[in-house]
PDB file of C-alpha atoms in Angstrom:
ATOM      1  CA  MET A   1       0.000   0.000   0.000  1.00 42.00           C
ATOM      2  CA  ALA A   2       1.372   3.374  -1.001  1.00 50.00           C
ATOM      3  CA  THR A   3       2.039   6.074   1.534  1.00 56.00           C
ATOM      4  CA  GLU A   4      -0.351   9.009   1.746  1.00 65.00           C
ATOM      5  CA  VAL A   5       0.760  11.837  -0.525  1.00 77.00           C
ATOM      6  CA  LEU A   6      -0.068  15.233   0.946  1.00 84.00           C
ATOM      7  CA  ASP A   7      -1.511  18.035  -1.174  1.00 90.00           C
ATOM      8  CA  PHE A   8       0.492  21.226  -1.538  1.00 92.00           C
ATOM      9  CA  GLU A   9      -1.288  24.191  -3.097  1.00 92.00           C
ATOM     10  CA  ALA A  10       0.363  26.934  -5.127  1.00 93.00           C
ATOM     11  CA  GLN A  11      -0.550  29.568  -7.695  1.00 92.00           C
ATOM     12  CA  ALA A  12       0.751  29.928 -11.227  1.00 89.00           C
ATOM     13  CA  ARG A  13       3.068  32.935 -11.486  1.00 85.00           C
ATOM     14  CA  THR A  14       2.625  34.967 -14.665  1.00 80.00           C
ATOM     15  CA  GLY A  15       5.784  37.051 -14.560  1.00 72.00           C
ATOM     16  CA  THR A  16       9.371  35.923 -14.161  1.00 71.00           C
ATOM     17  CA  GLY A  17      12.539  37.641 -13.101  1.00 73.00           C
ATOM     18  CA  LYS A  18      13.456  39.701 -10.060  1.00 76.00           C
ATOM     19  CA  GLY A  19      10.595  42.177 -10.483  1.00 78.00           C
ATOM     20  CA  ALA A  20       7.917  39.463 -10.385  1.00 77.00           C
ATOM     21  CA  ALA A  21       9.641  37.786  -7.443  1.00 75.00           C
ATOM     22  CA  ARG A  22       9.735  41.049  -5.473  1.00 78.00           C
ATOM     23  CA  GLN A  23       6.059  41.658  -6.262  1.00 81.00           C
ATOM     24  CA  ALA A  24       5.190  38.151  -5.012  1.00 83.00           C
ATOM     25  CA  ARG A  25       7.013  38.741  -1.722  1.00 82.00           C
ATOM     26  CA  ARG A  26       5.179  42.039  -1.230  1.00 84.00           C
ATOM     27  CA  GLU A  27       1.932  40.044  -1.520  1.00 90.00           C
ATOM     28  CA  ASN A  28       3.103  37.593   1.164  1.00 89.00           C
ATOM     29  CA  LEU A  29       3.908  34.927  -1.417  1.00 91.00           C
ATOM     30  CA  VAL A  30       7.117  32.974  -1.957  1.00 93.00           C
ATOM     31  CA  PRO A  31       8.138  32.485  -5.610  1.00 93.00           C
ATOM     32  CA  GLY A  32       9.135  29.049  -6.796  1.00 93.00           C
ATOM     33  CA  ILE A  33       9.731  26.913  -9.867  1.00 93.00           C
ATOM     34  CA  VAL A  34       8.650  23.405 -10.876  1.00 94.00           C
ATOM     35  CA  TYR A  35      10.988  21.695 -13.324  1.00 93.00           C
ATOM     36  CA  GLY A  36      11.835  18.269 -14.743  1.00 88.00           C
ATOM     37  CA  GLY A  37       9.580  15.419 -15.781  1.00 83.00           C
ATOM     38  CA  GLY A  38      10.045  16.165 -19.469  1.00 83.00           C
ATOM     39  CA  GLN A  39       7.930  19.339 -19.263  1.00 87.00           C
ATOM     40  CA  ASP A  40       8.603  23.077 -19.406  1.00 90.00           C
ATOM     41  CA  PRO A  41       9.445  24.813 -16.109  1.00 92.00           C
ATOM     42  CA  LEU A  42       6.393  26.223 -14.319  1.00 93.00           C
ATOM     43  CA  PRO A  43       6.831  29.424 -12.258  1.00 92.00           C
ATOM     44  CA  ILE A  44       4.647  29.384  -9.135  1.00 93.00           C
ATOM     45  CA  ASN A  45       3.855  31.416  -6.041  1.00 93.00           C
ATOM     46  CA  ILE A  46       3.342  29.757  -2.641  1.00 94.00           C
ATOM     47  CA  PRO A  47       1.412  31.371   0.235  1.00 93.00           C
ATOM     48  CA  PHE A  48       4.054  32.321   2.803  1.00 93.00           C
ATOM     49  CA  ASN A  49       2.122  30.999   5.827  1.00 92.00           C
ATOM     50  CA  LYS A  50       1.485  27.601   4.211  1.00 91.00           C
ATOM     51  CA  LEU A  51       5.140  27.218   3.327  1.00 93.00           C
ATOM     52  CA  ILE A  52       6.311  28.180   6.816  1.00 92.00           C
ATOM     53  CA  LYS A  53       3.900  25.642   8.347  1.00 92.00           C
ATOM     54  CA  ALA A  54       5.145  22.887   6.045  1.00 89.00           C
ATOM     55  CA  LEU A  55       8.774  23.728   6.807  1.00 90.00           C
ATOM     56  CA  LYS A  56       8.139  23.666  10.559  1.00 88.00           C
ATOM     57  CA  ASN A  57       6.548  20.224  10.297  1.00 83.00           C
ATOM     58  CA  GLY A  58       9.959  18.903   9.222  1.00 75.00           C
ATOM     59  CA  ARG A  59      11.338  16.780   6.383  1.00 76.00           C
ATOM     60  CA  PHE A  60       9.991  19.178   3.766  1.00 83.00           C
ATOM     61  CA  LEU A  61      12.801  18.278   1.371  1.00 79.00           C
ATOM     62  CA  SER A  62      12.213  14.522   1.657  1.00 75.00           C
ATOM     63  CA  GLN A  63       8.398  14.489   1.535  1.00 80.00           C
ATOM     64  CA  LEU A  64       6.518  13.562  -1.641  1.00 85.00           C
ATOM     65  CA  TRP A  65       3.888  16.197  -2.456  1.00 90.00           C
ATOM     66  CA  ASN A  66       0.872  16.316  -4.737  1.00 90.00           C
ATOM     67  CA  LEU A  67       1.245  19.824  -6.151  1.00 93.00           C
ATOM     68  CA  LYS A  68      -2.057  21.500  -6.975  1.00 94.00           C
ATOM     69  CA  VAL A  69      -1.923  24.579  -9.213  1.00 93.00           C
ATOM     70  CA  GLU A  70      -5.126  26.047 -10.609  1.00 88.00           C
ATOM     71  CA  GLY A  71      -5.346  25.470 -14.359  1.00 87.00           C
ATOM     72  CA  GLN A  72      -2.714  22.710 -14.237  1.00 88.00           C
ATOM     73  CA  GLU A  73      -2.906  18.949 -13.764  1.00 89.00           C
ATOM     74  CA  ASP A  74      -1.877  17.745 -10.308  1.00 90.00           C
ATOM     75  CA  VAL A  75       1.704  16.534 -10.308  1.00 90.00           C
ATOM     76  CA  ARG A  76       3.881  14.614  -7.858  1.00 89.00           C
ATOM     77  CA  VAL A  77       6.898  16.643  -6.774  1.00 91.00           C
ATOM     78  CA  VAL A  78       9.702  16.732  -4.236  1.00 90.00           C
ATOM     79  CA  CYS A  79      11.373  19.897  -3.019  1.00 90.00           C
ATOM     80  CA  ARG A  80      14.978  20.141  -4.139  1.00 88.00           C
ATOM     81  CA  ALA A  81      15.963  23.491  -2.598  1.00 91.00           C
ATOM     82  CA  VAL A  82      14.682  26.230  -0.314  1.00 94.00           C
ATOM     83  CA  GLN A  83      16.603  29.479  -0.619  1.00 93.00           C
ATOM     84  CA  ARG A  84      16.527  31.682   2.483  1.00 92.00           C
ATOM     85  CA  ASP A  85      17.221  35.273   3.379  1.00 88.00           C
ATOM     86  CA  VAL A  86      20.714  35.356   4.913  1.00 87.00           C
ATOM     87  CA  VAL A  87      19.634  37.801   7.624  1.00 88.00           C
ATOM     88  CA  LYS A  88      16.065  36.791   8.518  1.00 85.00           C
ATOM     89  CA  ASP A  89      16.441  33.069   7.594  1.00 88.00           C
ATOM     90  CA  LEU A  90      13.016  33.189   5.918  1.00 90.00           C
ATOM     91  CA  PRO A  91      12.306  31.355   2.628  1.00 92.00           C
ATOM     92  CA  THR A  92      12.727  33.475  -0.487  1.00 92.00           C
ATOM     93  CA  HIS A  93      12.476  30.858  -3.285  1.00 93.00           C
ATOM     94  CA  VAL A  94      11.581  27.164  -3.627  1.00 94.00           C
ATOM     95  CA  ASP A  95      12.592  24.633  -6.304  1.00 95.00           C
ATOM     96  CA  PHE A  96      10.370  21.582  -6.943  1.00 94.00           C
ATOM     97  CA  LEU A  97      11.240  18.580  -9.107  1.00 92.00           C
ATOM     98  CA  ARG A  98       8.465  16.799 -11.029  1.00 92.00           C
ATOM     99  CA  LEU A  99       8.456  13.033 -10.710  1.00 88.00           C
ATOM    100  CA  ARG A 100       7.279  10.312 -13.038  1.00 84.00           C
ATOM    101  CA  ARG A 101       6.022   7.026 -11.594  1.00 79.00           C
ATOM    102  CA  THR A 102       9.325   5.442 -12.623  1.00 83.00           C
ATOM    103  CA  SER A 103      11.439   8.155 -10.977  1.00 85.00           C
ATOM    104  CA  ARG A 104      13.492   7.145  -7.948  1.00 87.00           C
ATOM    105  CA  VAL A 105      13.574   9.428  -4.922  1.00 85.00           C
ATOM    106  CA  ASN A 106      14.847   9.424  -1.334  1.00 86.00           C
ATOM    107  CA  LEU A 107      12.039   9.686   1.240  1.00 85.00           C
ATOM    108  CA  PHE A 108      11.681   9.096   4.974  1.00 86.00           C
ATOM    109  CA  ILE A 109       9.283   6.201   5.679  1.00 88.00           C
ATOM    110  CA  HIS A 110       7.729   5.711   9.130  1.00 87.00           C
ATOM    111  CA  VAL A 111       8.518   2.561  11.135  1.00 93.00           C
ATOM    112  CA  ASP A 112       5.537   0.872  12.814  1.00 93.00           C
ATOM    113  CA  PHE A 113       6.078  -1.558  15.723  1.00 96.00           C
ATOM    114  CA  ILE A 114       3.452  -4.281  16.209  1.00 96.00           C
ATOM    115  CA  ASN A 115       2.732  -7.126  18.668  1.00 96.00           C
ATOM    116  CA  GLU A 116       4.296  -5.510  21.747  1.00 94.00           C
ATOM    117  CA  ASP A 117       2.015  -7.734  23.834  1.00 93.00           C
ATOM    118  CA  ALA A 118       3.721 -10.781  22.310  1.00 95.00           C
ATOM    119  CA  ALA A 119       7.229  -9.632  23.260  1.00 94.00           C
ATOM    120  CA  PRO A 120       8.417 -11.422  26.454  1.00 94.00           C
ATOM    121  CA  GLY A 121      11.005  -8.700  27.059  1.00 93.00           C
ATOM    122  CA  ILE A 122       8.342  -5.993  27.199  1.00 93.00           C
ATOM    123  CA  LYS A 123       6.055  -8.172  29.354  1.00 93.00           C
ATOM    124  CA  LYS A 124       8.914  -8.432  31.873  1.00 91.00           C
ATOM    125  CA  GLY A 125       9.105  -4.645  32.065  1.00 92.00           C
ATOM    126  CA  GLY A 126      11.580  -4.029  29.264  1.00 93.00           C
ATOM    127  CA  VAL A 127      11.342  -0.744  27.394  1.00 94.00           C
ATOM    128  CA  LEU A 128      11.161  -0.408  23.615  1.00 95.00           C
ATOM    129  CA  THR A 129      13.680   2.287  22.701  1.00 95.00           C
ATOM    130  CA  VAL A 130      13.144   3.562  19.156  1.00 96.00           C
ATOM    131  CA  VAL A 131      16.390   4.804  17.622  1.00 96.00           C
ATOM    132  CA  ARG A 132      14.913   5.583  14.192  1.00 95.00           C
ATOM    133  CA  ALA A 133      11.184   6.304  13.997  1.00 92.00           C
ATOM    134  CA  ASP A 134      11.645   6.975  10.271  1.00 90.00           C
ATOM    135  CA  VAL A 135      14.116   5.473   7.824  1.00 92.00           C
ATOM    136  CA  GLU A 136      15.318   7.219   4.671  1.00 90.00           C
ATOM    137  CA  LEU A 137      14.770   4.899   1.724  1.00 92.00           C
ATOM    138  CA  ASN A 138      15.367   5.087  -2.011  1.00 92.00           C
ATOM    139  CA  VAL A 139      11.982   4.290  -3.561  1.00 89.00           C
ATOM    140  CA  LEU A 140      10.042   4.421  -6.819  1.00 86.00           C
ATOM    141  CA  ALA A 141       7.747   7.452  -6.950  1.00 81.00           C
ATOM    142  CA  GLY A 142       4.889   5.262  -8.158  1.00 77.00           C
ATOM    143  CA  ASP A 143       5.299   2.612  -5.462  1.00 81.00           C
ATOM    144  CA  ILE A 144       6.076   4.268  -2.135  1.00 82.00           C
ATOM    145  CA  PRO A 145       5.470   2.085   0.943  1.00 84.00           C
ATOM    146  CA  GLU A 146       3.059   3.473   3.521  1.00 81.00           C
ATOM    147  CA  LYS A 147       5.282   2.276   6.384  1.00 87.00           C
ATOM    148  CA  LEU A 148       7.865  -0.280   7.479  1.00 92.00           C
ATOM    149  CA  THR A 149       6.654  -2.887   9.969  1.00 93.00           C
ATOM    150  CA  VAL A 150       8.655  -4.418  12.816  1.00 95.00           C
ATOM    151  CA  ASP A 151       7.085  -7.487  14.465  1.00 96.00           C
ATOM    152  CA  LEU A 152       8.118  -7.620  18.129  1.00 96.00           C
ATOM    153  CA  THR A 153       6.809 -11.151  18.686  1.00 96.00           C
ATOM    154  CA  GLY A 154       9.291 -13.161  20.782  1.00 96.00           C
ATOM    155  CA  ARG A 155      11.629 -10.233  21.384  1.00 96.00           C
ATOM    156  CA  GLN A 156      13.554 -10.331  24.682  1.00 95.00           C
ATOM    157  CA  ILE A 157      15.306  -7.748  26.857  1.00 94.00           C
ATOM    158  CA  GLY A 158      18.605  -6.927  25.207  1.00 94.00           C
ATOM    159  CA  ASP A 159      17.382  -7.637  21.669  1.00 96.00           C
ATOM    160  CA  VAL A 160      18.497  -5.135  19.047  1.00 96.00           C
ATOM    161  CA  ILE A 161      16.540  -4.625  15.820  1.00 96.00           C
ATOM    162  CA  HIS A 162      18.627  -3.696  12.766  1.00 96.00           C
ATOM    163  CA  ILE A 163      17.561  -2.535   9.315  1.00 95.00           C
ATOM    164  CA  SER A 164      18.404  -6.027   8.038  1.00 94.00           C
ATOM    165  CA  ASP A 165      15.656  -7.405  10.299  1.00 94.00           C
ATOM    166  CA  ILE A 166      12.997  -5.490   8.347  1.00 93.00           C
ATOM    167  CA  GLU A 167      11.615  -6.909   5.122  1.00 91.00           C
ATOM    168  CA  LEU A 168      11.806  -3.991   2.701  1.00 90.00           C
ATOM    169  CA  PRO A 169       9.376  -3.716  -0.233  1.00 85.00           C
ATOM    170  CA  GLU A 170      10.729  -4.847  -3.597  1.00 85.00           C
ATOM    171  CA  GLY A 171      12.690  -2.116  -5.349  1.00 85.00           C
ATOM    172  CA  THR A 172      13.315  -0.276  -2.084  1.00 90.00           C
ATOM    173  CA  SER A 173      16.703   0.173  -0.420  1.00 92.00           C
ATOM    174  CA  PRO A 174      18.135   2.176   2.495  1.00 94.00           C
ATOM    175  CA  VAL A 175      19.897   5.421   1.590  1.00 93.00           C
ATOM    176  CA  ILE A 176      22.529   4.632   4.246  1.00 89.00           C
ATOM    177  CA  THR A 177      24.550   1.753   2.854  1.00 86.00           C
ATOM    178  CA  GLY A 178      27.502  -0.243   4.077  1.00 85.00           C
ATOM    179  CA  ARG A 179      26.308  -0.740   7.655  1.00 90.00           C
ATOM    180  CA  ASP A 180      23.475  -2.554   9.386  1.00 94.00           C
ATOM    181  CA  PHE A 181      22.164   0.385  11.424  1.00 96.00           C
ATOM    182  CA  VAL A 182      19.967   0.038  14.512  1.00 96.00           C
ATOM    183  CA  ILE A 183      16.225   0.744  14.342  1.00 96.00           C
ATOM    184  CA  ALA A 184      15.281  -0.028  17.961  1.00 96.00           C
ATOM    185  CA  ASN A 185      16.156  -2.140  20.988  1.00 96.00           C
ATOM    186  CA  ILE A 186      14.472  -3.543  24.065  1.00 95.00           C
ATOM    187  CA  SER A 187      16.320  -2.273  27.097  1.00 93.00           C
ATOM    188  CA  ALA A 188      16.048  -3.382  30.731  1.00 89.00           C
ATOM    189  CA  PRO A 189      13.728  -1.342  32.969  1.00 81.00           C
ATOM    190  CA  ALA A 190      15.444   1.474  34.873  1.00 70.00           C
ATOM    191  CA  GLY A 191      14.941  -0.236  38.276  1.00 60.00           C
ATOM    192  CA  LEU A 192      16.618  -3.418  37.065  1.00 56.00           C
ATOM    193  CA  VAL A 193      19.563  -1.502  35.645  1.00 50.00           C
ATOM    194  CA  ALA A 194      19.999   0.389  38.916  1.00 48.00           C
ATOM    195  CA  SER A 195      19.945  -2.767  41.022  1.00 48.00           C
ATOM    196  CA  ASP A 196      22.463  -4.442  38.733  1.00 51.00           C
ATOM    197  CA  ASP A 197      24.789  -1.449  39.063  1.00 50.00           C
ATOM    198  CA  GLU A 198      24.509  -1.573  42.867  1.00 50.00           C
ATOM    199  CA  GLY A 199      25.292  -5.282  42.822  1.00 50.00           C
ATOM    200  CA  GLU A 200      28.459  -4.683  40.826  1.00 52.00           C
ATOM    201  CA  GLU A 201      29.560  -2.014  43.265  1.00 49.00           C
TER     202      GLU A 201
END
């Protein structure tokens, strides 16, 4: 099942160049451009408040968006750059890349943990410590997984879950290569750790 693709609304920008960009900013809009996908570049304006909200939510540059521009067909895009004012650190221009279904892109995919009640380590008071709640994967734009699933059935205190323990969808691979990084672990409860430390002393 594909991940939910969020809508991102913008307006077509009629003028180009510095004059049109300055005019957009005066109207509380942030100019941008949509390019790639075998089509002509499309100048756009983005409402400043909507852009700021999206940026504050995090991972704006690794999220797949369904770009909606009046008079244009919806298109899947990823943000490739956000230029900022060097003094105020506010966005001044945004670049979006159009994607075809066969395009490959790096996106953060959420990790879902299931069957905690079937994990003996958690039943004994162990704590699930999530190291990576999201994993950056290289995926096909037309086949993005909704989530990664970790089954905790049978997991004991001290167990460590690595990326290699997760069955990745076909055609999907981690962006970080060359090491089997940790996703989560089941650690001993704080009281047990403290008593063990006292015993050693």
